[in-house]
Short mmCIF file of N, CA, C and O in Angstrom, two decimals:
data_model
loop_
_atom_site.label_atom_id
_atom_site.label_comp_id
_atom_site.label_asym_id
_atom_site.label_seq_id
_atom_site.Cartn_x
_atom_site.Cartn_y
_atom_site.Cartn_z
N UNK A 1 94.54 172.27 6.64
CA UNK A 1 94.86 172.47 8.04
C UNK A 1 94.65 171.14 8.76
O UNK A 1 93.64 170.49 8.59
N UNK A 2 95.62 170.76 9.55
CA UNK A 2 95.50 169.52 10.31
C UNK A 2 94.92 169.80 11.70
O UNK A 2 94.77 170.94 12.10
N UNK A 3 94.59 168.73 12.41
CA UNK A 3 93.92 168.90 13.71
C UNK A 3 94.80 169.61 14.73
O UNK A 3 94.29 170.42 15.51
N UNK A 4 96.09 169.33 14.75
CA UNK A 4 96.97 170.02 15.71
C UNK A 4 97.00 171.52 15.45
O UNK A 4 96.92 172.32 16.37
N UNK A 5 97.12 171.88 14.19
CA UNK A 5 97.13 173.28 13.81
C UNK A 5 95.82 173.95 14.22
O UNK A 5 95.80 175.05 14.77
N UNK A 6 94.71 173.27 13.96
CA UNK A 6 93.40 173.81 14.30
C UNK A 6 93.26 174.04 15.81
O UNK A 6 92.79 175.09 16.25
N UNK A 7 93.68 173.08 16.58
CA UNK A 7 93.56 173.19 18.03
C UNK A 7 94.44 174.30 18.58
O UNK A 7 94.00 175.13 19.39
N UNK A 8 95.68 174.36 18.13
CA UNK A 8 96.59 175.40 18.62
C UNK A 8 96.13 176.78 18.15
O UNK A 8 96.19 177.75 18.91
N UNK A 9 95.65 176.89 16.91
CA UNK A 9 95.14 178.18 16.42
C UNK A 9 93.98 178.66 17.27
O UNK A 9 93.90 179.84 17.63
N UNK A 10 93.07 177.76 17.61
CA UNK A 10 91.92 178.11 18.44
C UNK A 10 92.38 178.53 19.84
O UNK A 10 91.88 179.51 20.40
N UNK A 11 93.35 177.81 20.38
CA UNK A 11 93.93 178.16 21.69
C UNK A 11 94.54 179.56 21.64
O UNK A 11 94.34 180.38 22.54
N UNK A 12 95.28 179.86 20.57
CA UNK A 12 95.91 181.17 20.42
C UNK A 12 94.88 182.29 20.34
O UNK A 12 95.08 183.36 20.92
N UNK A 13 93.79 182.04 19.63
CA UNK A 13 92.72 183.04 19.56
C UNK A 13 92.19 183.32 20.97
O UNK A 13 91.97 184.48 21.35
N UNK A 14 92.02 182.28 21.76
CA UNK A 14 91.56 182.46 23.13
C UNK A 14 92.54 183.27 23.97
O UNK A 14 92.13 184.18 24.71
N UNK A 15 93.82 182.98 23.84
CA UNK A 15 94.84 183.74 24.59
C UNK A 15 94.82 185.21 24.18
O UNK A 15 94.86 186.11 25.01
N UNK A 16 94.73 185.46 22.87
CA UNK A 16 94.71 186.85 22.39
C UNK A 16 93.46 187.57 22.87
O UNK A 16 93.54 188.73 23.30
N UNK A 17 92.33 186.91 22.86
CA UNK A 17 91.10 187.55 23.36
C UNK A 17 91.22 187.87 24.85
O UNK A 17 90.78 188.93 25.30
N UNK A 18 91.80 186.96 25.61
CA UNK A 18 91.99 187.23 27.04
C UNK A 18 92.94 188.41 27.25
O UNK A 18 92.72 189.22 28.15
N UNK A 19 93.96 188.52 26.42
CA UNK A 19 94.86 189.68 26.49
C UNK A 19 94.10 190.97 26.16
O UNK A 19 94.26 191.98 26.86
N UNK A 20 93.31 190.93 25.11
CA UNK A 20 92.55 192.13 24.71
C UNK A 20 91.59 192.58 25.80
O UNK A 20 91.38 193.77 26.01
N UNK A 21 91.01 191.62 26.51
CA UNK A 21 90.08 191.94 27.59
C UNK A 21 90.78 192.29 28.90
O UNK A 21 90.13 192.70 29.85
N UNK A 22 92.09 192.10 28.95
CA UNK A 22 92.83 192.37 30.17
C UNK A 22 92.64 191.29 31.23
O UNK A 22 92.92 191.51 32.41
N UNK A 23 92.17 190.11 30.82
CA UNK A 23 91.91 189.02 31.77
C UNK A 23 93.18 188.25 32.12
O UNK A 23 93.22 187.57 33.15
N UNK A 24 94.18 188.31 31.25
CA UNK A 24 95.50 187.74 31.56
C UNK A 24 96.54 188.78 31.19
O UNK A 24 96.29 189.68 30.39
N UNK A 25 97.70 188.65 31.79
CA UNK A 25 98.79 189.59 31.52
C UNK A 25 99.68 189.06 30.39
O UNK A 25 99.61 187.87 30.04
N UNK A 26 100.51 189.91 29.88
CA UNK A 26 101.48 189.48 28.87
C UNK A 26 102.39 188.42 29.47
O UNK A 26 102.76 187.46 28.78
N UNK A 27 102.76 188.57 30.72
CA UNK A 27 103.60 187.57 31.37
C UNK A 27 102.92 186.20 31.40
O UNK A 27 103.57 185.18 31.19
N UNK A 28 101.62 186.18 31.67
CA UNK A 28 100.90 184.91 31.68
C UNK A 28 100.84 184.31 30.27
O UNK A 28 101.02 183.12 30.09
N UNK A 29 100.59 185.15 29.27
CA UNK A 29 100.57 184.67 27.88
C UNK A 29 101.96 184.18 27.47
O UNK A 29 102.09 183.18 26.76
N UNK A 30 102.98 184.86 27.96
CA UNK A 30 104.36 184.45 27.69
C UNK A 30 104.62 183.06 28.29
O UNK A 30 105.19 182.20 27.64
N UNK A 31 104.16 182.87 29.49
CA UNK A 31 104.32 181.57 30.15
C UNK A 31 103.60 180.46 29.39
O UNK A 31 104.11 179.36 29.25
N UNK A 32 102.41 180.76 28.89
CA UNK A 32 101.60 179.76 28.19
C UNK A 32 102.12 179.42 26.80
O UNK A 32 102.20 178.26 26.43
N UNK A 33 102.46 180.45 25.99
CA UNK A 33 102.81 180.15 24.60
C UNK A 33 103.69 181.20 23.91
O UNK A 33 104.45 180.86 23.02
N UNK A 34 103.59 182.45 24.27
CA UNK A 34 104.31 183.50 23.55
C UNK A 34 105.72 183.69 24.09
O UNK A 34 106.06 184.72 24.67
N UNK A 35 106.55 182.65 23.89
CA UNK A 35 107.93 182.69 24.37
C UNK A 35 108.84 182.01 23.34
O UNK A 35 108.37 181.22 22.52
N UNK A 36 110.14 182.30 23.39
CA UNK A 36 111.06 181.68 22.42
C UNK A 36 111.06 180.16 22.46
O UNK A 36 111.18 179.51 21.42
N UNK A 37 110.90 179.57 23.64
CA UNK A 37 110.88 178.11 23.74
C UNK A 37 109.70 177.51 22.99
O UNK A 37 109.83 176.50 22.29
N UNK A 38 108.54 178.12 23.14
CA UNK A 38 107.35 177.64 22.42
C UNK A 38 107.53 177.83 20.92
O UNK A 38 107.16 176.96 20.13
N UNK A 39 108.14 178.94 20.53
CA UNK A 39 108.40 179.19 19.11
C UNK A 39 109.29 178.09 18.54
O UNK A 39 109.02 177.56 17.46
N UNK A 40 110.32 177.72 19.27
CA UNK A 40 111.22 176.65 18.81
C UNK A 40 110.47 175.33 18.64
O UNK A 40 110.66 174.63 17.64
N UNK A 41 109.62 174.99 19.60
CA UNK A 41 108.85 173.74 19.50
C UNK A 41 107.89 173.78 18.32
O UNK A 41 107.70 172.78 17.62
N UNK A 42 107.30 174.93 18.07
CA UNK A 42 106.37 175.06 16.94
C UNK A 42 107.13 174.95 15.62
O UNK A 42 106.67 174.29 14.69
N UNK A 43 108.29 175.56 15.54
CA UNK A 43 109.09 175.48 14.31
C UNK A 43 109.57 174.05 14.03
O UNK A 43 109.73 173.68 12.88
N UNK A 44 109.76 173.28 15.08
CA UNK A 44 110.22 171.90 14.92
C UNK A 44 109.09 170.93 14.58
O UNK A 44 109.33 169.81 14.16
N UNK A 45 107.85 171.36 14.77
CA UNK A 45 106.69 170.50 14.54
C UNK A 45 106.13 170.78 13.15
O UNK A 45 105.61 171.86 12.88
N UNK A 46 106.22 169.80 12.27
CA UNK A 46 105.75 169.99 10.89
C UNK A 46 104.29 170.39 10.82
O UNK A 46 103.89 171.12 9.92
N UNK A 47 103.48 169.91 11.75
CA UNK A 47 102.05 170.24 11.75
C UNK A 47 101.78 171.69 12.14
O UNK A 47 100.73 172.23 11.81
N UNK A 48 102.73 172.32 12.85
CA UNK A 48 102.48 173.66 13.40
C UNK A 48 103.36 174.75 12.80
O UNK A 48 103.24 175.91 13.18
N UNK A 49 104.25 174.41 11.89
CA UNK A 49 105.20 175.40 11.35
C UNK A 49 104.52 176.65 10.82
O UNK A 49 105.09 177.74 10.90
N UNK A 50 103.32 176.53 10.29
CA UNK A 50 102.61 177.68 9.75
C UNK A 50 102.25 178.72 10.80
O UNK A 50 101.97 179.87 10.47
N UNK A 51 102.29 178.34 12.06
CA UNK A 51 101.98 179.27 13.15
C UNK A 51 103.20 180.06 13.62
O UNK A 51 103.07 181.02 14.37
N UNK A 52 104.38 179.67 13.18
CA UNK A 52 105.62 180.33 13.64
C UNK A 52 105.62 181.84 13.40
O UNK A 52 106.00 182.60 14.30
N UNK A 53 105.20 182.34 12.23
CA UNK A 53 105.19 183.80 12.04
C UNK A 53 104.27 184.53 13.01
O UNK A 53 104.57 185.64 13.46
N UNK A 54 103.16 183.90 13.37
CA UNK A 54 102.22 184.52 14.30
C UNK A 54 102.82 184.56 15.70
O UNK A 54 102.74 185.58 16.40
N UNK A 55 103.45 183.48 16.11
CA UNK A 55 104.11 183.45 17.43
C UNK A 55 105.24 184.47 17.46
O UNK A 55 105.41 185.19 18.44
N UNK A 56 106.01 184.53 16.38
CA UNK A 56 107.11 185.51 16.30
C UNK A 56 106.57 186.92 16.48
O UNK A 56 107.15 187.73 17.22
N UNK A 57 105.48 187.23 15.81
CA UNK A 57 104.86 188.55 15.93
C UNK A 57 104.37 188.78 17.37
O UNK A 57 104.53 189.87 17.91
N UNK A 58 103.83 187.75 17.99
CA UNK A 58 103.32 187.88 19.36
C UNK A 58 104.44 188.08 20.37
O UNK A 58 104.22 188.66 21.44
N UNK A 59 105.65 187.64 20.04
CA UNK A 59 106.78 187.83 20.95
C UNK A 59 107.10 189.31 21.16
O UNK A 59 107.76 189.68 22.13
N UNK A 60 106.62 190.16 20.27
CA UNK A 60 106.89 191.59 20.35
C UNK A 60 105.82 192.37 21.11
O UNK A 60 105.92 193.59 21.24
N UNK A 61 104.79 191.69 21.61
CA UNK A 61 103.67 192.38 22.25
C UNK A 61 104.10 193.24 23.44
O UNK A 61 103.63 194.36 23.60
N UNK A 62 104.97 192.70 24.27
CA UNK A 62 105.41 193.46 25.46
C UNK A 62 106.12 194.74 25.05
O UNK A 62 105.88 195.81 25.63
N UNK A 63 106.98 194.66 24.03
CA UNK A 63 107.69 195.85 23.54
C UNK A 63 106.70 196.85 22.94
O UNK A 63 106.83 198.06 23.16
N UNK A 64 105.74 196.37 22.19
CA UNK A 64 104.75 197.25 21.58
C UNK A 64 103.99 198.01 22.66
O UNK A 64 103.81 199.23 22.57
N UNK A 65 103.57 197.29 23.70
CA UNK A 65 102.83 197.94 24.79
C UNK A 65 103.69 198.97 25.51
O UNK A 65 103.26 200.10 25.74
N UNK A 66 104.92 198.61 25.84
CA UNK A 66 105.76 199.52 26.63
C UNK A 66 106.30 200.70 25.81
O UNK A 66 106.47 201.80 26.35
N UNK A 67 106.50 200.51 24.52
CA UNK A 67 107.09 201.58 23.70
C UNK A 67 106.03 202.39 22.97
O UNK A 67 106.09 203.62 22.94
N UNK A 68 105.05 201.72 22.39
CA UNK A 68 104.08 202.40 21.53
C UNK A 68 102.73 202.66 22.19
O UNK A 68 101.91 203.40 21.66
N UNK A 69 102.47 202.00 23.33
CA UNK A 69 101.26 202.29 24.07
C UNK A 69 100.12 201.31 23.83
O UNK A 69 100.18 200.44 22.97
N UNK A 70 99.08 201.52 24.60
CA UNK A 70 97.95 200.60 24.64
C UNK A 70 97.18 200.54 23.32
O UNK A 70 96.71 199.47 22.91
N UNK A 71 97.04 201.66 22.64
CA UNK A 71 96.28 201.67 21.38
C UNK A 71 96.95 200.79 20.33
O UNK A 71 96.28 199.98 19.68
N UNK A 72 98.24 200.95 20.16
CA UNK A 72 98.97 200.13 19.18
C UNK A 72 98.98 198.66 19.61
O UNK A 72 98.87 197.75 18.79
N UNK A 73 99.08 198.41 20.90
CA UNK A 73 99.04 197.06 21.46
C UNK A 73 97.70 196.39 21.11
O UNK A 73 97.68 195.26 20.64
N UNK A 74 96.60 197.10 21.33
CA UNK A 74 95.28 196.56 21.01
C UNK A 74 95.15 196.30 19.50
O UNK A 74 94.57 195.29 19.09
N UNK A 75 95.70 197.19 18.69
CA UNK A 75 95.68 197.00 17.23
C UNK A 75 96.45 195.74 16.84
O UNK A 75 96.02 194.99 15.97
N UNK A 76 97.57 195.54 17.47
CA UNK A 76 98.39 194.36 17.19
C UNK A 76 97.66 193.08 17.58
O UNK A 76 97.68 192.09 16.85
N UNK A 77 97.00 193.09 18.73
CA UNK A 77 96.22 191.93 19.15
C UNK A 77 95.09 191.64 18.16
O UNK A 77 94.85 190.49 17.80
N UNK A 78 94.43 192.68 17.70
CA UNK A 78 93.36 192.52 16.71
C UNK A 78 93.91 191.92 15.43
O UNK A 78 93.31 191.01 14.85
N UNK A 79 95.05 192.40 14.99
CA UNK A 79 95.67 191.89 13.76
C UNK A 79 96.04 190.41 13.91
O UNK A 79 95.79 189.60 13.02
N UNK A 80 96.63 190.06 15.07
CA UNK A 80 96.98 188.66 15.30
C UNK A 80 95.74 187.77 15.30
O UNK A 80 95.73 186.68 14.72
N UNK A 81 94.69 188.23 15.95
CA UNK A 81 93.45 187.45 15.99
C UNK A 81 92.89 187.28 14.59
O UNK A 81 92.45 186.18 14.22
N UNK A 82 92.90 188.32 13.78
CA UNK A 82 92.39 188.24 12.42
C UNK A 82 93.20 187.25 11.58
O UNK A 82 92.63 186.50 10.78
N UNK A 83 94.51 187.23 11.76
CA UNK A 83 95.34 186.26 11.04
C UNK A 83 94.97 184.84 11.41
O UNK A 83 94.88 183.96 10.55
N UNK A 84 94.74 184.61 12.69
CA UNK A 84 94.38 183.27 13.15
C UNK A 84 92.98 182.87 12.68
O UNK A 84 92.77 181.73 12.25
N UNK A 85 92.04 183.79 12.75
CA UNK A 85 90.68 183.49 12.30
C UNK A 85 90.69 183.17 10.81
O UNK A 85 90.02 182.24 10.35
N UNK A 86 91.49 183.90 10.05
CA UNK A 86 91.59 183.65 8.61
C UNK A 86 92.10 182.22 8.34
O UNK A 86 91.66 181.56 7.42
N UNK A 87 93.01 181.75 9.19
CA UNK A 87 93.52 180.39 9.05
C UNK A 87 92.42 179.35 9.29
O UNK A 87 92.47 178.26 8.75
N UNK A 88 91.44 179.68 10.11
CA UNK A 88 90.39 178.75 10.48
C UNK A 88 89.16 178.83 9.58
O UNK A 88 88.19 178.12 9.80
N UNK A 89 89.19 179.70 8.59
CA UNK A 89 88.05 179.85 7.70
C UNK A 89 87.84 178.58 6.90
O UNK A 89 88.78 178.01 6.36
N UNK A 90 86.61 178.14 6.83
CA UNK A 90 86.28 176.90 6.12
C UNK A 90 86.03 177.20 4.65
O UNK A 90 85.32 178.13 4.30
N UNK A 91 86.61 176.35 3.80
CA UNK A 91 86.46 176.52 2.36
C UNK A 91 85.19 175.88 1.82
O UNK A 91 84.75 176.20 0.74
N UNK A 92 84.61 174.98 2.54
CA UNK A 92 83.42 174.31 2.04
C UNK A 92 82.96 173.25 3.01
O UNK A 92 83.48 173.11 4.11
N UNK A 93 81.98 172.49 2.59
CA UNK A 93 81.41 171.46 3.45
C UNK A 93 82.43 170.39 3.82
O UNK A 93 82.41 169.87 4.93
N UNK A 94 83.32 170.08 2.89
CA UNK A 94 84.30 169.03 3.17
C UNK A 94 85.22 169.41 4.33
O UNK A 94 85.44 168.62 5.24
N UNK A 95 85.75 170.63 4.32
CA UNK A 95 86.63 171.04 5.41
C UNK A 95 85.84 171.21 6.71
O UNK A 95 86.35 170.97 7.79
N UNK A 96 84.58 171.61 6.60
CA UNK A 96 83.73 171.72 7.78
C UNK A 96 83.51 170.34 8.39
O UNK A 96 83.57 170.16 9.60
N UNK A 97 83.29 169.35 7.55
CA UNK A 97 83.11 167.97 8.01
C UNK A 97 84.39 167.46 8.67
O UNK A 97 84.35 166.83 9.73
N UNK A 98 85.55 167.74 8.06
CA UNK A 98 86.83 167.33 8.64
C UNK A 98 87.02 167.95 10.02
O UNK A 98 87.50 167.30 10.94
N UNK A 99 86.64 169.21 10.16
CA UNK A 99 86.74 169.89 11.45
C UNK A 99 85.84 169.22 12.47
O UNK A 99 86.24 169.01 13.62
N UNK A 100 84.64 168.88 12.07
CA UNK A 100 83.72 168.20 12.97
C UNK A 100 84.31 166.88 13.45
O UNK A 100 84.19 166.52 14.63
N UNK A 101 84.96 166.14 12.56
CA UNK A 101 85.59 164.88 12.95
C UNK A 101 86.69 165.11 13.98
O UNK A 101 86.83 164.35 14.93
N UNK A 102 87.47 166.19 13.81
CA UNK A 102 88.53 166.50 14.77
C UNK A 102 87.94 166.79 16.12
O UNK A 102 88.38 166.27 17.15
N UNK A 103 86.90 167.59 16.15
CA UNK A 103 86.28 167.97 17.42
C UNK A 103 85.71 166.74 18.13
O UNK A 103 85.93 166.55 19.33
N UNK A 104 85.02 165.90 17.40
CA UNK A 104 84.43 164.73 18.03
C UNK A 104 85.46 163.67 18.39
O UNK A 104 85.19 162.81 19.22
N UNK A 105 86.64 163.75 17.82
CA UNK A 105 87.68 162.77 18.17
C UNK A 105 88.45 163.18 19.43
O UNK A 105 89.31 162.44 19.89
N UNK A 106 88.13 164.32 20.00
CA UNK A 106 88.84 164.80 21.18
C UNK A 106 88.40 164.11 22.46
O UNK A 106 88.90 164.38 23.53
N UNK A 107 87.42 163.22 22.35
CA UNK A 107 86.95 162.49 23.52
C UNK A 107 85.89 163.23 24.30
O UNK A 107 85.64 162.94 25.46
N UNK A 108 85.27 164.22 23.66
CA UNK A 108 84.20 164.95 24.31
C UNK A 108 82.92 164.14 24.21
O UNK A 108 82.41 163.90 23.14
N UNK A 109 82.43 163.71 25.35
CA UNK A 109 81.24 162.88 25.37
C UNK A 109 80.27 163.40 26.43
O UNK A 109 80.68 163.94 27.44
N UNK A 110 79.00 163.16 26.20
CA UNK A 110 78.00 163.40 27.23
C UNK A 110 77.99 162.19 28.15
O UNK A 110 77.87 161.08 27.68
N UNK A 111 78.11 162.41 29.41
CA UNK A 111 78.10 161.29 30.36
C UNK A 111 76.98 161.45 31.33
O UNK A 111 76.55 162.44 31.69
#
């Protein structure tokens, strides 16, 4: 997993959690990332192509909520989050160290 993939995956987990909590609407999530335009940009980016199936699945959230109801919608959000968390699972100390380097390279400093 590269740093761009890691950052976007983490961002997506946050969006999904906010949806599950009802803190943002599907329209807001659509504006941020769950839209066909974002899917196209992700498919065109070699670093992010692996996220395309998850975004594609998320594009159906509004239909799931309106047709199948809140319970199925919540199940779908849980499934999407689990897929993303699985992508972020560390295989060992080496990948954990690589992740630490990515985080510290983001310019986060104590001032």
